[in-house]
CSV table of C-alpha atoms and ligand atoms in Angstrom, one decimal:
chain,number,residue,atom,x,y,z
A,1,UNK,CA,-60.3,-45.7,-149.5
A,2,UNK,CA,-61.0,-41.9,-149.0
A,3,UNK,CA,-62.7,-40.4,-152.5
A,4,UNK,CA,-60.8,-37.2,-154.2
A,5,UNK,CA,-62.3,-35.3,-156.7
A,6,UNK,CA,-60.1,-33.2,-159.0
A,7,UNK,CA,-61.0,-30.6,-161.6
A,8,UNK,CA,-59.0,-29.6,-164.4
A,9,UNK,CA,-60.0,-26.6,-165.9
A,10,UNK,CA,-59.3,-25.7,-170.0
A,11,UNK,CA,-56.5,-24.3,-169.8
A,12,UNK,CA,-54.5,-27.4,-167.9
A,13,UNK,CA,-56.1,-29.8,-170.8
A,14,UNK,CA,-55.6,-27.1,-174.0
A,15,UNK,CA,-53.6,-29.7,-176.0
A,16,UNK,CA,-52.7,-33.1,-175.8
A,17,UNK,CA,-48.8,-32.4,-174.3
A,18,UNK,CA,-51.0,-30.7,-171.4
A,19,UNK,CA,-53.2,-33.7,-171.1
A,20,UNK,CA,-50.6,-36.2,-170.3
A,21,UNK,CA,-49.2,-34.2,-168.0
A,22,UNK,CA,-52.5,-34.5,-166.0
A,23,UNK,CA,-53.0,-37.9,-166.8
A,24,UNK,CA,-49.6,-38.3,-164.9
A,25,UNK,CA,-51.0,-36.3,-161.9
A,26,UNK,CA,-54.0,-38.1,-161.6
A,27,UNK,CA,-52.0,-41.3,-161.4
A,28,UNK,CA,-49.6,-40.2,-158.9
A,29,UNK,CA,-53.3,-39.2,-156.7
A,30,UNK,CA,-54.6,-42.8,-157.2
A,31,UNK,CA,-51.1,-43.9,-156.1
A,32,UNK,CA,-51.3,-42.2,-153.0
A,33,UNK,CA,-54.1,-44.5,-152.5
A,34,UNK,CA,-56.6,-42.4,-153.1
A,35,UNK,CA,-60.1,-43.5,-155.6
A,36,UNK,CA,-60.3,-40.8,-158.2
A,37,UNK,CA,-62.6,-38.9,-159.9
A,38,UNK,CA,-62.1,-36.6,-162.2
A,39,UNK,CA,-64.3,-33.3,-164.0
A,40,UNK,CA,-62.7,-31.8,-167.0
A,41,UNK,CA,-63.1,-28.7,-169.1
A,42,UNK,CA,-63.3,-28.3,-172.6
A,43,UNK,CA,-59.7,-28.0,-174.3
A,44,UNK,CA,-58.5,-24.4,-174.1
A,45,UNK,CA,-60.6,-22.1,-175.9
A,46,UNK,CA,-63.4,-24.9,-177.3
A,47,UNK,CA,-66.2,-23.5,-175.6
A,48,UNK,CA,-65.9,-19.6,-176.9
A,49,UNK,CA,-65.1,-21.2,-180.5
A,50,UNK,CA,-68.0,-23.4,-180.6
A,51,UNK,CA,-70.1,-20.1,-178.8
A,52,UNK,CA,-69.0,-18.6,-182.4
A,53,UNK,CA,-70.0,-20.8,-184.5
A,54,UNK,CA,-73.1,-21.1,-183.3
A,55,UNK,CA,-73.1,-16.9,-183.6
A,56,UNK,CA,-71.8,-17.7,-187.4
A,57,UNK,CA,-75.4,-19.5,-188.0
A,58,UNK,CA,-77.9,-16.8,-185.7
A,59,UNK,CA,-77.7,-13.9,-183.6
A,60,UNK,CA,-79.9,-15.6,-181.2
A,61,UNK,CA,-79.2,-19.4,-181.2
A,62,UNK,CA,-81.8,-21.5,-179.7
A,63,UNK,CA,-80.9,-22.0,-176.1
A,64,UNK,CA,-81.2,-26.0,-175.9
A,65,UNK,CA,-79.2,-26.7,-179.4
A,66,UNK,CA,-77.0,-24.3,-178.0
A,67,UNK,CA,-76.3,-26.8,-175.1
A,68,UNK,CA,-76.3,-29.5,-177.4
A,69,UNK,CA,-73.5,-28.1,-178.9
A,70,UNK,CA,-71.6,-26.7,-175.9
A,71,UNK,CA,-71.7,-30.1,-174.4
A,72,UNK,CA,-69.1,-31.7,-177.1
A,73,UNK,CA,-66.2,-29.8,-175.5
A,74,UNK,CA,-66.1,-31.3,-172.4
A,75,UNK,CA,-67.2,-34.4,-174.1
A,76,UNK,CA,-63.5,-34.6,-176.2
A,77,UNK,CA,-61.6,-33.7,-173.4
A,78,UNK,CA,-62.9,-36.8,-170.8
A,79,UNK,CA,-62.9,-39.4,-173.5
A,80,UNK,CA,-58.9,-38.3,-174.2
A,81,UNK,CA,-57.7,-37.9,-170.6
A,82,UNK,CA,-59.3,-41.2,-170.1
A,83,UNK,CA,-57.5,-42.6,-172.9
A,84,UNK,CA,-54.3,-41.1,-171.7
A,85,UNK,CA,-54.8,-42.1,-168.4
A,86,UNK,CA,-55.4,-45.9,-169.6
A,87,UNK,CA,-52.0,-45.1,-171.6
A,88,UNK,CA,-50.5,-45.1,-168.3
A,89,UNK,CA,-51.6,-48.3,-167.2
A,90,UNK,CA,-54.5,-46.7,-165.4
A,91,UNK,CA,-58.0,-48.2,-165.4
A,92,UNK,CA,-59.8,-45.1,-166.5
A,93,UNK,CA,-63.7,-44.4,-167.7
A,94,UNK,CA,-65.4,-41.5,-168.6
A,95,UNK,CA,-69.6,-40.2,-168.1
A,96,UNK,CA,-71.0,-37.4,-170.1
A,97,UNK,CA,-72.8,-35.3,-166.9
A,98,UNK,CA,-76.2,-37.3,-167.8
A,99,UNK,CA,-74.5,-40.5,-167.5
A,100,UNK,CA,-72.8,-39.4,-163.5
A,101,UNK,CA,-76.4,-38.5,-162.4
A,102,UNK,CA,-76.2,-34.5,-162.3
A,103,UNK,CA,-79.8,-33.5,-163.2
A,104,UNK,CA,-80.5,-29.8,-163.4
A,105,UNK,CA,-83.4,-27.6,-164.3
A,106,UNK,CA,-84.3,-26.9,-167.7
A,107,UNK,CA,-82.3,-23.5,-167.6
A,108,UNK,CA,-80.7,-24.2,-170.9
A,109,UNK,CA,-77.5,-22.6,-171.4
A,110,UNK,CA,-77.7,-21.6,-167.5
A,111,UNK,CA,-79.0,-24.6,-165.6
A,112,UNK,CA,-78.9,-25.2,-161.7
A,113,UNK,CA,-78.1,-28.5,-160.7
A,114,UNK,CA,-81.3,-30.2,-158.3
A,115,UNK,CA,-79.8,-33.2,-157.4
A,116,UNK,CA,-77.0,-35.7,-158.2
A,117,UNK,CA,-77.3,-39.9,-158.1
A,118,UNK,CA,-74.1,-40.4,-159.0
A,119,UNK,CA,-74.9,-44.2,-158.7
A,120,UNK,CA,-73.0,-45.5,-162.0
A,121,UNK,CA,-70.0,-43.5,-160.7
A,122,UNK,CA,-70.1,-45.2,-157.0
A,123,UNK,CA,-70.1,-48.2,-159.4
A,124,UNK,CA,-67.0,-48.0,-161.2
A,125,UNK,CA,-65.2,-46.5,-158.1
A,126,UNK,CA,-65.7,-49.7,-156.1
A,127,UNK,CA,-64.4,-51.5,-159.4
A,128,UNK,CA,-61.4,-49.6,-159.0
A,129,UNK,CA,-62.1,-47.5,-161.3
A,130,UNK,CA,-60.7,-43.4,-162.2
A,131,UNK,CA,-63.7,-41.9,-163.6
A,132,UNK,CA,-63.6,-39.0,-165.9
A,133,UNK,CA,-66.4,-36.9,-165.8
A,134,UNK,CA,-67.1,-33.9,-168.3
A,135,UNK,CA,-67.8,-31.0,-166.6
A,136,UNK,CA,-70.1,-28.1,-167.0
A,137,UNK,CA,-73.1,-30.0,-168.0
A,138,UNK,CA,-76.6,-32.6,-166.6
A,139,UNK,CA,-79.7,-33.6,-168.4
A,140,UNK,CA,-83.0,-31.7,-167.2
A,141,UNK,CA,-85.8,-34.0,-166.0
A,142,UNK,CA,-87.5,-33.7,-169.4
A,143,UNK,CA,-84.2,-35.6,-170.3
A,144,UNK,CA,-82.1,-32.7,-172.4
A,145,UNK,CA,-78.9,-32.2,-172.0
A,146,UNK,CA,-78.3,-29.2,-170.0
A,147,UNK,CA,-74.2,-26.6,-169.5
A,148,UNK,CA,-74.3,-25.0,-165.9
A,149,UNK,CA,-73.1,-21.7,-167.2
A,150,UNK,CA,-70.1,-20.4,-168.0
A,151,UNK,CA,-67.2,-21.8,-165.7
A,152,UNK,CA,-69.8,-24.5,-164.7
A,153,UNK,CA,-67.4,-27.2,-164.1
A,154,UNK,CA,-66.3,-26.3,-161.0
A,155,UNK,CA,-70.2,-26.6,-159.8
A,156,UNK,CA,-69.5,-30.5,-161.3
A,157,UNK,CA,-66.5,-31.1,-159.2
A,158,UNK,CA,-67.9,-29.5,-156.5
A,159,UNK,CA,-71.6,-31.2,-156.7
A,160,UNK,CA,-70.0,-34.5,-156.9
A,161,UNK,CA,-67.8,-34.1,-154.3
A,162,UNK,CA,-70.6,-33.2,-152.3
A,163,UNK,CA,-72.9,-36.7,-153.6
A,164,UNK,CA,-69.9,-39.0,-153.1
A,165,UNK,CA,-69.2,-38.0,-149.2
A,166,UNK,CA,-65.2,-36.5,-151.0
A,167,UNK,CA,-61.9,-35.9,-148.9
A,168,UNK,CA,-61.7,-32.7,-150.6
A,169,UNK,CA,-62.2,-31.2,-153.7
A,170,UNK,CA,-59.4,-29.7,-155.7
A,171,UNK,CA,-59.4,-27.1,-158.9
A,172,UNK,CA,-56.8,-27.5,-160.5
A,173,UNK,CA,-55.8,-24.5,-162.8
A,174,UNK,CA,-53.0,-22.0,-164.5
A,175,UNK,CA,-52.8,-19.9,-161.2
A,176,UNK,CA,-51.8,-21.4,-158.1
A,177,UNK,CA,-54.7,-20.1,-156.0
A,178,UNK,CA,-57.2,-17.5,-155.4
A,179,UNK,CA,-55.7,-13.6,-155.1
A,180,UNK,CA,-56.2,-10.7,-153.8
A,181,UNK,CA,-57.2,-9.4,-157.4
A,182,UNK,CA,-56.3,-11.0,-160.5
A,183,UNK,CA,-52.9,-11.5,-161.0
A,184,UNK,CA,-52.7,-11.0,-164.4
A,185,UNK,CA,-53.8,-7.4,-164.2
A,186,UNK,CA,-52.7,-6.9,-161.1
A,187,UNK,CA,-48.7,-7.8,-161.0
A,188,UNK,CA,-49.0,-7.3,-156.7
A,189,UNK,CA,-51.8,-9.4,-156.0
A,190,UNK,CA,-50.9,-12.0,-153.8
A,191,UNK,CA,-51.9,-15.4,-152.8
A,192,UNK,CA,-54.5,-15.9,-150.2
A,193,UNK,CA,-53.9,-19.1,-148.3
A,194,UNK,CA,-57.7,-19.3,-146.7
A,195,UNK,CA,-60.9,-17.8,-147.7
A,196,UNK,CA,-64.4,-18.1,-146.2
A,197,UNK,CA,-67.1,-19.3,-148.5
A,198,UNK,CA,-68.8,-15.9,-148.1
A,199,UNK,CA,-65.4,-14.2,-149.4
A,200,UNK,CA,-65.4,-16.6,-152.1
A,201,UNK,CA,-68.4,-16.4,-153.4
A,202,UNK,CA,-68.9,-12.2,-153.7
A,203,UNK,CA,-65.0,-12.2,-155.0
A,204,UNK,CA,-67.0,-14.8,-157.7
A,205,UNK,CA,-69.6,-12.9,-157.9
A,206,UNK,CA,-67.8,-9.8,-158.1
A,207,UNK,CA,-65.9,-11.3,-161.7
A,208,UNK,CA,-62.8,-13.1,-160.2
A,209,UNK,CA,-63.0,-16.0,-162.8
A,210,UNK,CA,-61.0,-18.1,-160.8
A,211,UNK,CA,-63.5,-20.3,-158.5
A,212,UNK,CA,-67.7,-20.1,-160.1
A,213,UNK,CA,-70.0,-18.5,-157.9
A,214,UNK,CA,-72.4,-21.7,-158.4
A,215,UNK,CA,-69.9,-23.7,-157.2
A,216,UNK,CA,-68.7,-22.1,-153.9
A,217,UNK,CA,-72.5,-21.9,-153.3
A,218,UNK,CA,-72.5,-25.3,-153.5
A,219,UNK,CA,-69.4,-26.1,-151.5
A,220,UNK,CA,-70.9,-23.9,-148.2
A,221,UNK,CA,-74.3,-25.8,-148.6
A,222,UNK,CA,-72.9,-28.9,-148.4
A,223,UNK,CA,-69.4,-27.7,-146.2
A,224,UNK,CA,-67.2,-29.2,-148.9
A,225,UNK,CA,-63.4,-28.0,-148.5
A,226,UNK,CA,-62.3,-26.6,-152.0
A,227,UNK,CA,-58.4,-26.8,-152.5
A,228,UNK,CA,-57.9,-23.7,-155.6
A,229,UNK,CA,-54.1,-24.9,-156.6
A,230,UNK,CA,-52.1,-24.9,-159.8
A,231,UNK,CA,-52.8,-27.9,-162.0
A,232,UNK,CA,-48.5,-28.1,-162.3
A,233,UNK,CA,-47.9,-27.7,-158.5
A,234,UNK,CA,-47.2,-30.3,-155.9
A,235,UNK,CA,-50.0,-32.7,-155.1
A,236,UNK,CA,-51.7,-31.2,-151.4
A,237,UNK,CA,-49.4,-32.4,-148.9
A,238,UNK,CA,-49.9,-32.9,-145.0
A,239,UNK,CA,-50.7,-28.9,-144.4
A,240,UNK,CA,-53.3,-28.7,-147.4
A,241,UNK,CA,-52.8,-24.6,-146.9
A,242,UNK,CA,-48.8,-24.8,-147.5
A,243,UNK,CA,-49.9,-23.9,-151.7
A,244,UNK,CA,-53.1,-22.9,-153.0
A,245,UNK,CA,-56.2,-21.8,-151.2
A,246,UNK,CA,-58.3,-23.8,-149.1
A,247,UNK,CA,-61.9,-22.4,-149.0
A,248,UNK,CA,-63.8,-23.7,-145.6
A,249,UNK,CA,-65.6,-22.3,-143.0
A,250,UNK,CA,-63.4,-19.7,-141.6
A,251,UNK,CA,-63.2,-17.7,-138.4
A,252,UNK,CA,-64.2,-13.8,-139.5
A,253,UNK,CA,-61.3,-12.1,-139.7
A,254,UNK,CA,-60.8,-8.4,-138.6
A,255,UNK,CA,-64.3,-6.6,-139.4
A,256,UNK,CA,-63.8,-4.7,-142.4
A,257,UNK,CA,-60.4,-6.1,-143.6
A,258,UNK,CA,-60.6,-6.2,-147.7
A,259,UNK,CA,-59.7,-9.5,-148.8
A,260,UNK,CA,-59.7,-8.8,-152.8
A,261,UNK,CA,-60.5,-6.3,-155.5
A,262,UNK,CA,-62.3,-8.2,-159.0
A,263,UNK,CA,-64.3,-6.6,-161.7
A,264,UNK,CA,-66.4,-7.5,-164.6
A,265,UNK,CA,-66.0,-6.0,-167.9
A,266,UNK,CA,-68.7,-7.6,-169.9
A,267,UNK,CA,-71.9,-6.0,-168.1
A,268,UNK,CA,-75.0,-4.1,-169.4
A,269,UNK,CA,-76.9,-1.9,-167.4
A,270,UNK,CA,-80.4,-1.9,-167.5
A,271,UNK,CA,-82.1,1.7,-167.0
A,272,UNK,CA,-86.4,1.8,-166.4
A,273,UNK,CA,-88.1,5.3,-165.9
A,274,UNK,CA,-91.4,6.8,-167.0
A,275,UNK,CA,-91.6,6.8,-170.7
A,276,UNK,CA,-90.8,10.5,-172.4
A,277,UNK,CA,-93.3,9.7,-175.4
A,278,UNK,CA,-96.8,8.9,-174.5
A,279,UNK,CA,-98.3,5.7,-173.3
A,280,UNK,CA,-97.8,3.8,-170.0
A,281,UNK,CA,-94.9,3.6,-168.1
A,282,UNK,CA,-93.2,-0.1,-167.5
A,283,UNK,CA,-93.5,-1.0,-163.9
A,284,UNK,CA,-90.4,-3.4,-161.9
A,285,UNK,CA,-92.8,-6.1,-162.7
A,286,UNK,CA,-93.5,-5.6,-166.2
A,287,UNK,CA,-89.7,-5.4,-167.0
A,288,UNK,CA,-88.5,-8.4,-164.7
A,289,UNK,CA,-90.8,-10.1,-166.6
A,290,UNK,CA,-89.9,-9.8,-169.8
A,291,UNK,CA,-86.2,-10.5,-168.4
A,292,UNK,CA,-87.5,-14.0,-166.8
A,293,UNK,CA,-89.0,-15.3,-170.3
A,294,UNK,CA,-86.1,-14.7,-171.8
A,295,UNK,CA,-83.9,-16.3,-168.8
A,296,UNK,CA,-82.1,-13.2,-168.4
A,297,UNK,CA,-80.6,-13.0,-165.1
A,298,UNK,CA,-79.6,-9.7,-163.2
A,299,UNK,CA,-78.0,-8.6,-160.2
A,300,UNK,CA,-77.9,-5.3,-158.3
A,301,UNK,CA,-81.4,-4.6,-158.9
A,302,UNK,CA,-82.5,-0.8,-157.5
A,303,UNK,CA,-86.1,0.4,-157.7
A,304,UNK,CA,-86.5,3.3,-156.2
A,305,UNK,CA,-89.7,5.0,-157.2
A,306,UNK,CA,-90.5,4.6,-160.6
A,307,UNK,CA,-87.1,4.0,-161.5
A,308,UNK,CA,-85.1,0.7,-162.2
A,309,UNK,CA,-81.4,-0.1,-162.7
A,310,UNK,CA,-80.1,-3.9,-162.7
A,311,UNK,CA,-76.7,-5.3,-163.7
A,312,UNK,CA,-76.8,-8.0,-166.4
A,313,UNK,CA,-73.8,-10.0,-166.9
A,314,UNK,CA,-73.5,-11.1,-170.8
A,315,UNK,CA,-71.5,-14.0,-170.0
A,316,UNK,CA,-74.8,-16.8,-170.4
A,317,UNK,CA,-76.5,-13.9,-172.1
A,318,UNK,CA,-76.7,-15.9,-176.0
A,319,UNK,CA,-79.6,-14.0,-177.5
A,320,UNK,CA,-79.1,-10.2,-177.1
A,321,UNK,CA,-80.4,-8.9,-179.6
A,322,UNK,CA,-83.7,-10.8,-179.6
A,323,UNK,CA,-84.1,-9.1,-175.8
A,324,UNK,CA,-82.8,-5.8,-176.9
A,325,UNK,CA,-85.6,-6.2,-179.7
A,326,UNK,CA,-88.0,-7.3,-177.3
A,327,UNK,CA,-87.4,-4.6,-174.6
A,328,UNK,CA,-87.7,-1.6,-177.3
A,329,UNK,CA,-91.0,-3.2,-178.5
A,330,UNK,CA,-92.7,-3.5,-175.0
A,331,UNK,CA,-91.4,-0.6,-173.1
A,332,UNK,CA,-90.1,2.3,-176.2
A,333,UNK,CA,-87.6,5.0,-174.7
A,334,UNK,CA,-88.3,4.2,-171.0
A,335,UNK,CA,-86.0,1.3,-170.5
A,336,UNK,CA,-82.4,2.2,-171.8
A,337,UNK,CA,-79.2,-0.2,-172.2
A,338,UNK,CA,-76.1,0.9,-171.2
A,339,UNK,CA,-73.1,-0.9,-172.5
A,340,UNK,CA,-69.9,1.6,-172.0
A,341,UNK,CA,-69.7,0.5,-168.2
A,342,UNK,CA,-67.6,-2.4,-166.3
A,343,UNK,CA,-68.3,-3.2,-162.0
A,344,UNK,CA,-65.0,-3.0,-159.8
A,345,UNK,CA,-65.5,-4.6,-156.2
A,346,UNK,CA,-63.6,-4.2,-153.6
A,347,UNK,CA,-64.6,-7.7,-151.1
A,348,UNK,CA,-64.8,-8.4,-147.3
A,349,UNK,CA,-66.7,-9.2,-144.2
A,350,UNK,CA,-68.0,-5.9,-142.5
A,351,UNK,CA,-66.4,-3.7,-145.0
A,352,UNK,CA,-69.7,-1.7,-144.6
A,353,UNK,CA,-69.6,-0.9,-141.3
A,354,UNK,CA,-69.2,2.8,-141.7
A,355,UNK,CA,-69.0,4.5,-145.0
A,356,UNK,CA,-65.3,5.2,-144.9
A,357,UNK,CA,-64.1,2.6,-147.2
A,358,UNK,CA,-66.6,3.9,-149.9
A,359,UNK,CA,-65.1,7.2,-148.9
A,360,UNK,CA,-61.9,6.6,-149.9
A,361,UNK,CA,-62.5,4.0,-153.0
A,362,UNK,CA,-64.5,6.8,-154.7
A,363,UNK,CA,-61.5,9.7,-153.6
A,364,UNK,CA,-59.1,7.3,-155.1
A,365,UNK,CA,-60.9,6.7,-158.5
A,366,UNK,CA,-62.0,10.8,-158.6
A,367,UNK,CA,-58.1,11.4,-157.8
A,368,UNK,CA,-57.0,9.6,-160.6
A,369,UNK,CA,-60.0,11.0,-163.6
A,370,UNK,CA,-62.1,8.0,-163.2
A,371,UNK,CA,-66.1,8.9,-163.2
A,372,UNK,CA,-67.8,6.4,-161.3
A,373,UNK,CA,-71.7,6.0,-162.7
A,374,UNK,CA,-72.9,4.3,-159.7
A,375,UNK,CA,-72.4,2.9,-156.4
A,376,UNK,CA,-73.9,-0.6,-154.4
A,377,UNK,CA,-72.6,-1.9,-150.9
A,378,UNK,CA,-73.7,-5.2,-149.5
A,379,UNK,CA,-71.9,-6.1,-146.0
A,380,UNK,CA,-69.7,-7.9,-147.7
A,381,UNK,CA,-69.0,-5.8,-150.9
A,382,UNK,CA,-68.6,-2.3,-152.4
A,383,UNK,CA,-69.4,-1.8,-155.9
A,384,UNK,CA,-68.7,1.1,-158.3
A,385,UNK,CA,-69.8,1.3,-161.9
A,386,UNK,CA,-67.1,3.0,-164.0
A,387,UNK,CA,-66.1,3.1,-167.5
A,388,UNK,CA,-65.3,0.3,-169.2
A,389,UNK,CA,-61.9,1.2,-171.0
A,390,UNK,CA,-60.4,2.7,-167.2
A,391,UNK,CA,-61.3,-1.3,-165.3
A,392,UNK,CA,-57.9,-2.4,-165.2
A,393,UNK,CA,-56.3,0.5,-164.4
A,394,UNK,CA,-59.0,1.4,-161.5
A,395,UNK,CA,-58.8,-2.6,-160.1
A,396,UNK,CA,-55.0,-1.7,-159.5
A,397,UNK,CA,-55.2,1.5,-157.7
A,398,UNK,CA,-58.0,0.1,-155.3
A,399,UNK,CA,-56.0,-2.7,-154.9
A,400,UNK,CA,-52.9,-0.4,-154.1
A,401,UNK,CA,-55.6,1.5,-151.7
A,402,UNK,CA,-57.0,-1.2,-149.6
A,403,UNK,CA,-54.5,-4.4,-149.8
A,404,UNK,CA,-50.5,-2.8,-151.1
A,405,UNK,CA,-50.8,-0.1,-148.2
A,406,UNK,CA,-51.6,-2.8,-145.3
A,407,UNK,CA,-48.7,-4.1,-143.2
A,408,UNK,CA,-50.3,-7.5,-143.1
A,409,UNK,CA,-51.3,-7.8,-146.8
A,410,UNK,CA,-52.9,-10.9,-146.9
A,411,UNK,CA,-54.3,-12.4,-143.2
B,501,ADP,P1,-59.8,-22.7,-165.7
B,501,ADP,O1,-59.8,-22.8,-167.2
B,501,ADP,O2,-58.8,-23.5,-165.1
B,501,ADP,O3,-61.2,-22.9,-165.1
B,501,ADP,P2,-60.2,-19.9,-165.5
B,501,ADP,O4,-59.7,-19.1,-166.7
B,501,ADP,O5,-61.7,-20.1,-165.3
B,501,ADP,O6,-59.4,-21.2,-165.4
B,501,ADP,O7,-59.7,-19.1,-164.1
B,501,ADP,C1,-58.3,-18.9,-164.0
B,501,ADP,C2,-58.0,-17.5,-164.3
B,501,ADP,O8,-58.7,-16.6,-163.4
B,501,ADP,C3,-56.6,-17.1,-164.0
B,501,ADP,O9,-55.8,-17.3,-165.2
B,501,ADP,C4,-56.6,-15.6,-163.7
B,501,ADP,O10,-56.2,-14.8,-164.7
B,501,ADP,C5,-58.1,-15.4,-163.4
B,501,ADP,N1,-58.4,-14.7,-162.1
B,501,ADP,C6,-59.3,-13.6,-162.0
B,501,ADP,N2,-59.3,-13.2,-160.8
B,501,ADP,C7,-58.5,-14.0,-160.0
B,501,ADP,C8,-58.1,-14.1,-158.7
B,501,ADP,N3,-58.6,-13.2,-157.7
B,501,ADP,N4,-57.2,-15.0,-158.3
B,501,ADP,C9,-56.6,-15.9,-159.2
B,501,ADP,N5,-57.0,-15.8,-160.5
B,501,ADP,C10,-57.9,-14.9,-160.9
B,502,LIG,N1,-65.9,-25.0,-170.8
B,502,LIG,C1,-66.8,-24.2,-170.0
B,502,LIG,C2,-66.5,-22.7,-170.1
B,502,LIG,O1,-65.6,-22.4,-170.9
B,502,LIG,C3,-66.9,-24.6,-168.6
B,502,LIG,C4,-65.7,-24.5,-167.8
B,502,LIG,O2,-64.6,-24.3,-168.3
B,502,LIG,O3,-65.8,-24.6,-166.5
B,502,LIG,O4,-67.2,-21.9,-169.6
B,503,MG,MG1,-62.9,-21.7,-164.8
């Protein structure tokens, strides 16, 4: 029997009405004659409410407790679907992430997953088993429970898919499929029926929340077919691209077509350059390393000279204020924090070729009052640093710009 791994994020399990409505889509899968396994989020918003809690009791809450904590989300939400499922007449159990054999580094609250023996899972499949797995977490090899960072159950879905040899591997969630920006800002952002991994993971990258980075990552490495689909649409019929998005290896399209506009509010932008006061300036090494002890991680990073600037996304950032404290004590004036600033992207394969896309992404944000701070290109992705407050606004008027305009919207 061919092996299908579904994820159901936390919206599709936020209460227990939603629940059994998954239950019932799971069973219809197995029906089709499929063996099942299943990775689940936390309920709704559990995650962000036990996050505040754990804020309620310290500013800087230790990393590893902190994953001890985050862990119990996903924890409540496979031991009900699998009681729902049994409801059914299903033969359901459910693993914690230590249990299916996803081991990680000892990244707390951002770990990387080294290897899966998902040899208790194999077990209960050949029972005839549906397994549950809760998502987003692994024990490190020192044996602590580990999350994989925020939107990490995908990379569980998508790891295990990968360990058991899958058919496919489908997200299940409230929007049926990856779009050309996100469609609840953007109200003429349209479905894109297939993406490259490449596409996926800088749209990912980039902020679109809909498929993790980690996971896509993980999907190309091991050329695993992700199916992004709505959790209450049709189960993937014989054309697997008739609904959702299918992420494979994909022919490039047209060199420089732009695929998607995304953006990510929550960013801080770290500024290094010689100190004003006296004393010695910080060098890129100095500062990195001061980011690395406290598992900070960046992107973007310039050095140019003497001068720094990175991007740090605060979204597994838990203990700001201890590395805000720890940067002013090391480094005084010369490393600044900016936190009034948000990254728009607009994504696609050869959308560097020549400069005229930056051209007119920067025309159309100046046209409309909108400073941009800053600018990055990769060849797959331009990236302009703007105020915060203007994001949505700006991520609809690129989008207008570079996908609306088009005569073939989405290829
Ligand atoms: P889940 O809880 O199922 O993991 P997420 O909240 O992580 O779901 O991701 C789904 C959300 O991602 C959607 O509700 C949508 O608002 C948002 N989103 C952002 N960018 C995109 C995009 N390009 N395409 C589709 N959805 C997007
Ligand atoms: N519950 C975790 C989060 O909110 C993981 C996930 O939903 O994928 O980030
Ligand atoms: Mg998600």
């Amino acid at each position: 029997m061919s092996i299908v791994v579904q994820k159901y994020g936390g919206s599709s399990v936020a209460d227990v009405a939603k629940l059994k409505q998954v239950a019932d889509r799971v069973m219809r899968t197995r029906r089709d004659g499929h063996d099942v396994v299943v990775v689940v989020s936390a309920m709704g918003d559990t995650t962000d409410d036990l996050l505040s809690l754990a804020r309620q009791v310290s500013a800087n809450p230790d990393r590893r407790e902190l994953d001890m904590l985050l862990t119990v989300g996903e924890r409540i939400s496979m031991a009900l679907l699998s009681i729902a499922i049994r409801e059914l007449g299903g033969d359901a159990v459910s693993f914690t992430g230590s249990q299916s054999g996803i081991i990680t580094n000892d990244r707390h609250a951002d770990a990387r997953i080294i290897e899966v023996r998902p040899i208790r899972v194999q077990d209960e499949l050949s029972r005839g088993k549906i397994v549950v797995i809760a998502g987003y977490q692994g024990m490190s090899y020192r044996r602590d429970v580990t999350t994989l960072g925020r939107g990490g159950s995908d990379t569980t879905a998508v790891a295990m898919a990968a360990a058991l040899g899958a058919e496919y591997c489908e997200i299940c969630s409230d929007v049926d499929g990856v779009y050309t920006a996100d469609p609840r800002v953007v109200p003429a952002a349209r479905r894109i029926g297939t993406l490259s991994y490449e596409e996926t993971q800088e749209l990912a990258e980039s902020g679109a929340k809909v498929l993790n980075a980690q996971a896509v990552e993980f999907a190309k490495e091991k050329g695993i077919a992700i199916y992004a689909r709505a959790t209450r649409g049709p189960l993937p019929g014989a054309d697997p691209s008739a609904d959702g998005t299918v992420v494979r290896k994909h022919p490039p399209r047209m060199p420089g077509t732009v695929v998607g506009v995304a953006s990510e509010k929550d960013v801080l932008i770290v500024h290094a350059a010689p100190r004003q006061s006296a004393g010695a300036s910080p060098t890129p090494d100095d500062l990195l390393g001061v980011l690395d002890h406290h598992h900070v991680a960046g992107k973007q990073l310039h050095v140019a000279g003497d001068r720094l600037t990175l991007v740090v996304s605060r979204e597994n950032l838990h203990e700001e204020p201890r590395v805000r404290a720890a940067l002013a004590t090391k480094f005084g004036d010369s490393v600044r924090i900016a936190d009034t600033l948000a990254a728009i992207s607009v994504v696609g394969a050869g959308i560097n070729a020549s400069f005229d896309k930056v051209r007119r992404g920067s025309a159309a944000l100046e046209r409309a009052g909108i400073a941009v701070n800053g600018i990055a290109t990769s060849s797959f992705r331009i990236t302009w640093m703007i105020e915060r407050a203007r994001v949505d606004e700006a991520v609809r008027l690129l989008h207008a710009e570079f996908i609306e305009e088009r005569p073939d919207p989405v290829p």
